[in-house]
Amino acid sequence: MARVYVTRTVHFNAAHRLHNPAKSDAWNRRTYGRCNNPNGHGHNYALEVTVAGEPDKDTGYVLDLSDLKRIVQDKIVDKCDHAHLNMDVDFMQGVLPSTEQFAIAIWRELENALPAGALHKIRLAETNNNSVEYFGE
Ligand code: NI
């Protein structure tokens, strides 16, 4: 058994607005700051998708990186890049697009598109200084 972790990194730019309608405008401004801007604002996201497994006996690969590239592009980047997460992205409808919730939503999108059990980690950075990691339920 040699379990190896393979990571694909992509970048995309998207707008969002953090606003909890159950709370007051003052609470939202205080809690979310610039991310509560009424018309939204943009972030330069960096997404790392890590899959894990044993290298295949024939290919030597855990997962063909061209397959991983295509899946991340189709499921995440093509939908999110230069889009407004709250309004334009199907899998973010009704989700408060904090980095945390966005990472969970990305996990769910990719988990179904990858071989069972292959997805190991999502790391999502909203800025150079802040990132979240999610390993599934
Ligand atoms: Ni923001």
CSV table of N, CA and C and ligand atoms in Angstrom, one decimal:
chain,number,residue,atom,x,y,z
A,1,MET,N,0.8,-1.2,0.0
A,1,MET,CA,0.0,0.0,0.0
A,1,MET,C,0.9,1.3,0.0
A,2,ALA,N,0.7,2.0,-1.0
A,2,ALA,CA,1.4,3.3,-1.1
A,2,ALA,C,0.4,4.4,-1.5
A,3,ARG,N,-0.2,5.0,-0.5
A,3,ARG,CA,-1.2,6.0,-0.7
A,3,ARG,C,-0.5,7.4,-1.0
A,4,VAL,N,-0.9,7.9,-2.2
A,4,VAL,CA,-0.2,9.1,-2.7
A,4,VAL,C,-1.3,10.2,-2.9
A,5,TYR,N,-0.9,11.4,-2.6
A,5,TYR,CA,-1.8,12.6,-2.7
A,5,TYR,C,-1.4,13.4,-3.9
A,6,VAL,N,-2.4,13.7,-4.7
A,6,VAL,CA,-2.1,14.4,-6.0
A,6,VAL,C,-3.0,15.7,-6.0
A,7,THR,N,-2.4,16.8,-6.2
A,7,THR,CA,-3.1,18.1,-6.1
A,7,THR,C,-3.1,18.9,-7.4
A,8,ARG,N,-4.3,19.4,-7.8
A,8,ARG,CA,-4.4,20.3,-9.0
A,8,ARG,C,-4.8,21.6,-8.4
A,9,THR,N,-4.1,22.7,-8.9
A,9,THR,CA,-4.4,24.1,-8.4
A,9,THR,C,-5.0,24.8,-9.6
A,10,VAL,N,-6.0,25.6,-9.4
A,10,VAL,CA,-6.6,26.5,-10.4
A,10,VAL,C,-6.9,27.8,-9.7
A,11,HIS,N,-7.0,28.8,-10.6
A,11,HIS,CA,-7.3,30.2,-10.1
A,11,HIS,C,-8.5,30.7,-10.9
A,12,PHE,N,-9.4,31.4,-10.2
A,12,PHE,CA,-10.5,32.0,-10.9
A,12,PHE,C,-10.9,33.3,-10.1
A,13,ASN,N,-11.6,34.1,-10.8
A,13,ASN,CA,-12.1,35.4,-10.2
A,13,ASN,C,-13.6,35.4,-10.1
A,14,ALA,N,-14.1,35.8,-9.0
A,14,ALA,CA,-15.6,35.8,-8.9
A,14,ALA,C,-16.0,36.8,-7.8
A,15,ALA,N,-17.3,37.2,-8.0
A,15,ALA,CA,-17.9,38.2,-7.1
A,15,ALA,C,-18.8,37.4,-6.1
A,16,HIS,N,-19.0,38.0,-4.9
A,16,HIS,CA,-20.0,37.4,-4.0
A,16,HIS,C,-20.5,38.6,-3.1
A,17,ARG,N,-21.6,38.2,-2.4
A,17,ARG,CA,-22.0,39.1,-1.3
A,17,ARG,C,-22.4,38.2,-0.2
A,18,LEU,N,-21.8,38.6,1.0
A,18,LEU,CA,-22.2,37.9,2.2
A,18,LEU,C,-23.3,38.7,2.9
A,19,HIS,N,-24.5,38.2,3.1
A,19,HIS,CA,-25.6,38.9,3.7
A,19,HIS,C,-26.5,37.8,4.3
A,20,ASN,N,-26.8,37.9,5.5
A,20,ASN,CA,-27.7,37.0,6.2
A,20,ASN,C,-29.0,37.7,6.4
A,21,PRO,N,-30.1,37.4,5.6
A,21,PRO,CA,-31.3,38.2,5.6
A,21,PRO,C,-32.0,38.1,6.9
A,22,ALA,N,-31.7,37.1,7.7
A,22,ALA,CA,-32.3,36.9,9.0
A,22,ALA,C,-31.8,38.0,10.1
A,23,LYS,N,-30.7,38.6,9.7
A,23,LYS,CA,-30.1,39.6,10.6
A,23,LYS,C,-30.3,41.0,10.1
A,24,SER,N,-30.0,42.0,11.0
A,24,SER,CA,-30.2,43.4,10.6
A,24,SER,C,-29.1,43.8,9.6
A,25,ASP,N,-29.3,44.9,8.9
A,25,ASP,CA,-28.3,45.5,8.1
A,25,ASP,C,-27.1,45.8,8.9
A,26,ALA,N,-27.3,46.4,10.1
A,26,ALA,CA,-26.1,46.7,10.9
A,26,ALA,C,-25.3,45.5,11.3
A,27,TRP,N,-26.0,44.4,11.6
A,27,TRP,CA,-25.3,43.1,11.9
A,27,TRP,C,-24.5,42.7,10.7
A,28,ASN,N,-25.1,42.7,9.6
A,28,ASN,CA,-24.4,42.3,8.4
A,28,ASN,C,-23.2,43.1,8.0
A,29,ARG,N,-23.3,44.4,8.2
A,29,ARG,CA,-22.2,45.3,7.9
A,29,ARG,C,-21.0,45.0,8.9
A,30,ARG,N,-21.4,44.9,10.1
A,30,ARG,CA,-20.4,44.6,11.2
A,30,ARG,C,-19.7,43.3,11.0
A,31,THR,N,-20.5,42.3,10.6
A,31,THR,CA,-20.0,40.9,10.5
A,31,THR,C,-19.2,40.7,9.3
A,32,TYR,N,-19.7,41.2,8.2
A,32,TYR,CA,-19.1,40.9,6.9
A,32,TYR,C,-18.2,42.0,6.2
A,33,GLY,N,-18.4,43.2,6.8
A,33,GLY,CA,-17.5,44.3,6.2
A,33,GLY,C,-17.7,44.5,4.7
A,34,ARG,N,-16.6,44.6,4.0
A,34,ARG,CA,-16.6,44.8,2.6
A,34,ARG,C,-17.3,43.7,1.8
A,35,CYS,N,-17.4,42.5,2.4
A,35,CYS,CA,-18.1,41.4,1.7
A,35,CYS,C,-19.6,41.6,1.8
A,36,ASN,N,-20.1,42.5,2.5
A,36,ASN,CA,-21.5,42.8,2.6
A,36,ASN,C,-21.9,44.0,1.6
A,37,ASN,N,-20.9,44.5,0.9
A,37,ASN,CA,-21.2,45.5,-0.1
A,37,ASN,C,-22.5,45.1,-0.9
A,38,PRO,N,-23.5,46.1,-1.0
A,38,PRO,CA,-24.8,45.7,-1.6
A,38,PRO,C,-24.7,45.1,-3.0
A,39,ASN,N,-23.7,45.6,-3.8
A,39,ASN,CA,-23.6,45.0,-5.2
A,39,ASN,C,-22.6,43.9,-5.3
A,40,GLY,N,-22.1,43.5,-4.2
A,40,GLY,CA,-21.1,42.4,-4.2
A,40,GLY,C,-19.7,43.0,-4.4
A,41,HIS,N,-18.7,42.2,-4.3
A,41,HIS,CA,-17.3,42.6,-4.7
A,41,HIS,C,-16.5,41.3,-5.1
A,42,GLY,N,-15.4,41.5,-5.6
A,42,GLY,CA,-14.6,40.4,-6.2
A,42,GLY,C,-13.5,39.9,-5.4
A,43,HIS,N,-13.2,38.6,-5.6
A,43,HIS,CA,-12.0,38.0,-5.0
A,43,HIS,C,-11.3,37.2,-6.1
A,44,ASN,N,-10.0,37.1,-5.9
A,44,ASN,CA,-9.2,36.2,-6.7
A,44,ASN,C,-9.0,34.9,-6.0
A,45,TYR,N,-9.7,33.9,-6.4
A,45,TYR,CA,-9.7,32.6,-5.6
A,45,TYR,C,-8.6,31.7,-6.1
A,46,ALA,N,-8.0,31.0,-5.2
A,46,ALA,CA,-7.1,29.9,-5.6
A,46,ALA,C,-7.7,28.6,-5.0
A,47,LEU,N,-7.9,27.6,-5.8
A,47,LEU,CA,-8.5,26.3,-5.4
A,47,LEU,C,-7.5,25.2,-5.6
A,48,GLU,N,-7.3,24.4,-4.6
A,48,GLU,CA,-6.5,23.2,-4.7
A,48,GLU,C,-7.4,22.0,-4.4
A,49,VAL,N,-7.4,21.1,-5.4
A,49,VAL,CA,-8.1,19.9,-5.3
A,49,VAL,C,-7.2,18.7,-5.1
A,50,THR,N,-7.3,18.0,-4.0
A,50,THR,CA,-6.3,16.9,-3.8
A,50,THR,C,-7.1,15.6,-3.8
A,51,VAL,N,-6.6,14.7,-4.6
A,51,VAL,CA,-7.1,13.3,-4.7
A,51,VAL,C,-6.1,12.4,-4.1
A,52,ALA,N,-6.5,11.2,-3.6
A,52,ALA,CA,-5.6,10.3,-3.0
A,52,ALA,C,-5.9,8.9,-3.5
A,53,GLY,N,-4.9,8.1,-3.5
A,53,GLY,CA,-5.0,6.7,-3.8
A,53,GLY,C,-3.7,6.0,-4.1
A,54,GLU,N,-3.8,4.8,-4.5
A,54,GLU,CA,-2.6,4.1,-4.9
A,54,GLU,C,-2.3,4.3,-6.4
A,55,PRO,N,-1.1,4.5,-6.8
A,55,PRO,CA,-0.8,4.6,-8.2
A,55,PRO,C,-1.3,3.3,-9.0
A,56,ASP,N,-1.9,3.5,-10.1
A,56,ASP,CA,-2.4,2.4,-10.9
A,56,ASP,C,-1.2,1.5,-11.4
A,57,LYS,N,-1.4,0.2,-11.4
A,57,LYS,CA,-0.3,-0.7,-11.8
A,57,LYS,C,0.1,-0.4,-13.2
A,58,ASP,N,-0.8,-0.1,-14.1
A,58,ASP,CA,-0.5,0.1,-15.5
A,58,ASP,C,0.0,1.5,-15.8
A,59,THR,N,-0.7,2.5,-15.3
A,59,THR,CA,-0.3,3.9,-15.7
A,59,THR,C,0.7,4.6,-14.8
A,60,GLY,N,0.7,4.1,-13.5
A,60,GLY,CA,1.5,4.8,-12.5
A,60,GLY,C,0.9,6.0,-11.9
A,61,TYR,N,-0.4,6.3,-12.4
A,61,TYR,CA,-1.1,7.4,-11.9
A,61,TYR,C,-2.1,7.1,-10.8
A,62,VAL,N,-2.3,8.0,-9.8
A,62,VAL,CA,-3.4,7.9,-8.9
A,62,VAL,C,-4.7,8.2,-9.7
A,63,LEU,N,-4.6,9.2,-10.5
A,63,LEU,CA,-5.7,9.7,-11.4
A,63,LEU,C,-5.1,10.4,-12.5
A,64,ASP,N,-5.5,10.2,-13.7
A,64,ASP,CA,-4.9,10.9,-14.9
A,64,ASP,C,-5.2,12.4,-14.7
A,65,LEU,N,-4.1,13.2,-14.6
A,65,LEU,CA,-4.3,14.6,-14.3
A,65,LEU,C,-5.0,15.3,-15.4
A,66,SER,N,-5.0,14.8,-16.6
A,66,SER,CA,-5.9,15.5,-17.6
A,66,SER,C,-7.4,15.3,-17.3
A,67,ASP,N,-7.7,14.2,-16.7
A,67,ASP,CA,-9.1,14.0,-16.3
A,67,ASP,C,-9.4,14.9,-15.1
A,68,LEU,N,-8.5,15.0,-14.2
A,68,LEU,CA,-8.8,15.9,-13.0
A,68,LEU,C,-8.9,17.3,-13.5
A,69,LYS,N,-8.0,17.7,-14.4
A,69,LYS,CA,-8.1,19.1,-14.9
A,69,LYS,C,-9.4,19.4,-15.6
A,70,ARG,N,-9.9,18.4,-16.4
A,70,ARG,CA,-11.1,18.6,-17.1
A,70,ARG,C,-12.3,18.7,-16.2
A,71,ILE,N,-12.3,17.8,-15.2
A,71,ILE,CA,-13.4,17.8,-14.2
A,71,ILE,C,-13.5,19.1,-13.4
A,72,VAL,N,-12.3,19.6,-12.9
A,72,VAL,CA,-12.3,20.8,-12.1
A,72,VAL,C,-12.7,22.0,-13.0
A,73,GLN,N,-12.2,22.0,-14.3
A,73,GLN,CA,-12.6,23.1,-15.2
A,73,GLN,C,-14.1,23.1,-15.5
A,74,ASP,N,-14.7,21.9,-15.8
A,74,ASP,CA,-16.1,21.8,-16.2
A,74,ASP,C,-17.0,22.1,-15.0
A,75,LYS,N,-16.7,21.6,-13.8
A,75,LYS,CA,-17.6,21.6,-12.7
A,75,LYS,C,-17.5,22.9,-11.9
A,76,ILE,N,-16.3,23.5,-11.9
A,76,ILE,CA,-16.1,24.6,-11.0
A,76,ILE,C,-15.7,25.9,-11.8
A,77,VAL,N,-14.5,25.8,-12.5
A,77,VAL,CA,-14.0,27.1,-13.1
A,77,VAL,C,-14.9,27.7,-14.1
A,78,ASP,N,-15.4,26.8,-15.0
A,78,ASP,CA,-16.3,27.4,-16.1
A,78,ASP,C,-17.5,28.0,-15.5
A,79,LYS,N,-18.0,27.5,-14.4
A,79,LYS,CA,-19.2,28.1,-13.8
A,79,LYS,C,-19.0,29.3,-13.0
A,80,CYS,N,-17.8,29.4,-12.3
A,80,CYS,CA,-17.5,30.4,-11.3
A,80,CYS,C,-16.7,31.6,-11.8
A,81,ASP,N,-15.8,31.3,-12.8
A,81,ASP,CA,-14.9,32.4,-13.2
A,81,ASP,C,-15.6,33.6,-13.8
A,82,HIS,N,-15.3,34.7,-13.3
A,82,HIS,CA,-16.0,36.0,-13.7
A,82,HIS,C,-17.5,36.0,-13.6
A,83,ALA,N,-18.0,35.2,-12.6
A,83,ALA,CA,-19.4,35.2,-12.3
A,83,ALA,C,-19.7,35.7,-10.9
A,84,HIS,N,-21.0,36.0,-10.6
A,84,HIS,CA,-21.4,36.4,-9.3
A,84,HIS,C,-21.9,35.1,-8.6
A,85,LEU,N,-21.2,34.7,-7.5
A,85,LEU,CA,-21.5,33.4,-6.9
A,85,LEU,C,-23.0,33.3,-6.5
A,86,ASN,N,-23.5,34.4,-5.9
A,86,ASN,CA,-24.8,34.4,-5.4
A,86,ASN,C,-25.9,34.2,-6.5
A,87,MET,N,-25.6,34.8,-7.7
A,87,MET,CA,-26.6,34.9,-8.7
A,87,MET,C,-26.4,33.9,-9.9
A,88,ASP,N,-25.2,33.7,-10.2
A,88,ASP,CA,-24.9,33.0,-11.5
A,88,ASP,C,-24.5,31.6,-11.4
A,89,VAL,N,-24.2,31.1,-10.2
A,89,VAL,CA,-23.6,29.7,-10.1
A,89,VAL,C,-24.7,28.8,-9.6
A,90,ASP,N,-25.0,27.8,-10.4
A,90,ASP,CA,-26.2,26.9,-10.0
A,90,ASP,C,-26.0,26.3,-8.6
A,91,PHE,N,-24.8,25.7,-8.4
A,91,PHE,CA,-24.6,25.0,-7.1
A,91,PHE,C,-24.4,25.9,-5.9
A,92,MET,N,-24.4,27.2,-6.1
A,92,MET,CA,-24.3,28.2,-5.0
A,92,MET,C,-25.6,28.8,-4.6
A,93,GLN,N,-26.7,28.5,-5.3
A,93,GLN,CA,-28.0,29.1,-5.1
A,93,GLN,C,-28.5,28.8,-3.7
A,94,GLY,N,-28.8,29.8,-2.9
A,94,GLY,CA,-29.3,29.6,-1.6
A,94,GLY,C,-28.2,29.3,-0.5
A,95,VAL,N,-26.9,29.4,-1.0
A,95,VAL,CA,-25.8,29.2,-0.1
A,95,VAL,C,-25.1,30.6,0.2
A,96,LEU,N,-24.9,30.8,1.5
A,96,LEU,CA,-24.1,32.0,1.9
A,96,LEU,C,-22.7,31.8,1.5
A,97,PRO,N,-22.2,32.6,0.5
A,97,PRO,CA,-20.9,32.2,-0.1
A,97,PRO,C,-19.7,32.7,0.7
A,98,SER,N,-19.6,32.3,2.0
A,98,SER,CA,-18.3,32.4,2.7
A,98,SER,C,-17.4,31.4,2.1
A,99,THR,N,-16.1,31.6,2.4
A,99,THR,CA,-15.1,30.7,1.8
A,99,THR,C,-15.4,29.3,2.3
A,100,GLU,N,-15.8,29.2,3.6
A,100,GLU,CA,-16.1,27.9,4.2
A,100,GLU,C,-17.2,27.2,3.4
A,101,GLN,N,-18.4,27.9,3.2
A,101,GLN,CA,-19.5,27.3,2.6
A,101,GLN,C,-19.2,27.0,1.1
A,102,PHE,N,-18.4,27.8,0.5
A,102,PHE,CA,-18.1,27.7,-0.9
A,102,PHE,C,-17.2,26.4,-1.1
A,103,ALA,N,-16.3,26.2,-0.1
A,103,ALA,CA,-15.5,25.0,-0.2
A,103,ALA,C,-16.3,23.7,0.0
A,104,ILE,N,-17.3,23.7,0.8
A,104,ILE,CA,-18.2,22.6,1.0
A,104,ILE,C,-18.9,22.3,-0.3
A,105,ALA,N,-19.4,23.4,-0.9
A,105,ALA,CA,-20.2,23.2,-2.1
A,105,ALA,C,-19.3,22.7,-3.2
A,106,ILE,N,-18.1,23.1,-3.3
A,106,ILE,CA,-17.2,22.6,-4.3
A,106,ILE,C,-16.9,21.1,-4.1
A,107,TRP,N,-16.7,20.8,-2.9
A,107,TRP,CA,-16.5,19.3,-2.5
A,107,TRP,C,-17.6,18.5,-3.1
A,108,ARG,N,-18.9,19.0,-2.8
A,108,ARG,CA,-20.0,18.2,-3.3
A,108,ARG,C,-20.1,18.1,-4.8
A,109,GLU,N,-19.7,19.1,-5.5
A,109,GLU,CA,-19.8,19.1,-6.9
A,109,GLU,C,-18.7,18.1,-7.5
A,110,LEU,N,-17.5,18.1,-6.9
A,110,LEU,CA,-16.4,17.3,-7.4
A,110,LEU,C,-16.5,15.9,-7.0
A,111,GLU,N,-17.1,15.6,-5.8
A,111,GLU,CA,-17.1,14.3,-5.2
A,111,GLU,C,-17.9,13.4,-6.2
A,112,ASN,N,-19.0,13.9,-6.7
A,112,ASN,CA,-19.8,13.1,-7.6
A,112,ASN,C,-19.2,12.9,-9.0
A,113,ALA,N,-18.3,13.7,-9.4
A,113,ALA,CA,-17.7,13.6,-10.7
A,113,ALA,C,-16.4,12.8,-10.7
A,114,LEU,N,-15.8,12.5,-9.5
A,114,LEU,CA,-14.6,11.8,-9.4
A,114,LEU,C,-14.8,10.3,-9.0
A,115,PRO,N,-13.9,9.5,-9.3
A,115,PRO,CA,-14.0,8.1,-8.8
A,115,PRO,C,-14.3,8.0,-7.3
A,116,ALA,N,-15.2,7.1,-6.9
A,116,ALA,CA,-15.6,7.0,-5.5
A,116,ALA,C,-14.4,7.0,-4.6
A,117,GLY,N,-14.4,7.8,-3.6
A,117,GLY,CA,-13.4,7.8,-2.5
A,117,GLY,C,-12.1,8.5,-2.9
A,118,ALA,N,-12.0,9.0,-4.1
A,118,ALA,CA,-10.8,9.6,-4.6
A,118,ALA,C,-10.5,11.0,-4.0
A,119,LEU,N,-11.6,11.8,-3.8
A,119,LEU,CA,-11.4,13.2,-3.3
A,119,LEU,C,-10.9,13.1,-1.9
A,120,HIS,N,-9.8,13.9,-1.6
A,120,HIS,CA,-9.3,13.9,-0.3
A,120,HIS,C,-9.4,15.2,0.4
A,121,LYS,N,-9.2,16.3,-0.3
A,121,LYS,CA,-9.2,17.6,0.3
A,121,LYS,C,-9.5,18.7,-0.7
A,122,ILE,N,-10.2,19.7,-0.2
A,122,ILE,CA,-10.4,21.0,-0.9
A,122,ILE,C,-9.7,22.0,-0.1
A,123,ARG,N,-8.8,22.8,-0.8
A,123,ARG,CA,-8.3,24.0,-0.1
A,123,ARG,C,-8.6,25.2,-1.0
A,124,LEU,N,-9.3,26.1,-0.3
A,124,LEU,CA,-9.8,27.3,-1.1
A,124,LEU,C,-9.3,28.5,-0.4
A,125,ALA,N,-8.6,29.4,-1.2
A,125,ALA,CA,-8.1,30.6,-0.6
A,125,ALA,C,-8.8,31.8,-1.3
A,126,GLU,N,-9.3,32.7,-0.5
A,126,GLU,CA,-10.0,33.9,-1.0
A,126,GLU,C,-9.1,35.0,-1.1
A,127,THR,N,-8.0,35.0,-0.3
A,127,THR,CA,-7.0,36.0,-0.4
A,127,THR,C,-5.7,35.3,-0.3
A,128,ASN,N,-4.5,36.0,-0.4
A,128,ASN,CA,-3.2,35.3,-0.2
A,128,ASN,C,-3.1,34.9,1.2
A,129,ASN,N,-3.8,35.5,2.1
A,129,ASN,CA,-3.5,35.3,3.5
A,129,ASN,C,-4.5,34.4,4.2
A,130,ASN,N,-5.7,34.2,3.6
A,130,ASN,CA,-6.8,33.4,4.2
A,130,ASN,C,-7.2,32.2,3.3
A,131,SER,N,-7.2,31.0,3.9
A,131,SER,CA,-7.7,29.9,3.2
A,131,SER,C,-8.4,28.9,4.1
A,132,VAL,N,-9.3,28.1,3.6
A,132,VAL,CA,-10.0,27.1,4.3
A,132,VAL,C,-9.7,25.7,3.7
A,133,GLU,N,-9.8,24.7,4.5
A,133,GLU,CA,-9.6,23.3,4.0
A,133,GLU,C,-10.8,22.5,4.4
A,134,TYR,N,-11.2,21.6,3.5
A,134,TYR,CA,-12.4,20.7,3.8
A,134,TYR,C,-12.0,19.3,3.4
A,135,PHE,N,-12.3,18.4,4.2
A,135,PHE,CA,-12.0,16.9,4.0
A,135,PHE,C,-13.2,16.1,3.8
A,136,GLY,N,-14.4,16.7,3.6
A,136,GLY,CA,-15.6,15.9,3.5
A,136,GLY,C,-16.2,15.8,4.9
A,137,GLU,N,-17.4,15.1,4.9
A,137,GLU,CA,-18.1,15.0,6.2
A,137,GLU,C,-17.3,14.4,7.3
B,1,NI,NI,-15.7,39.2,0.0
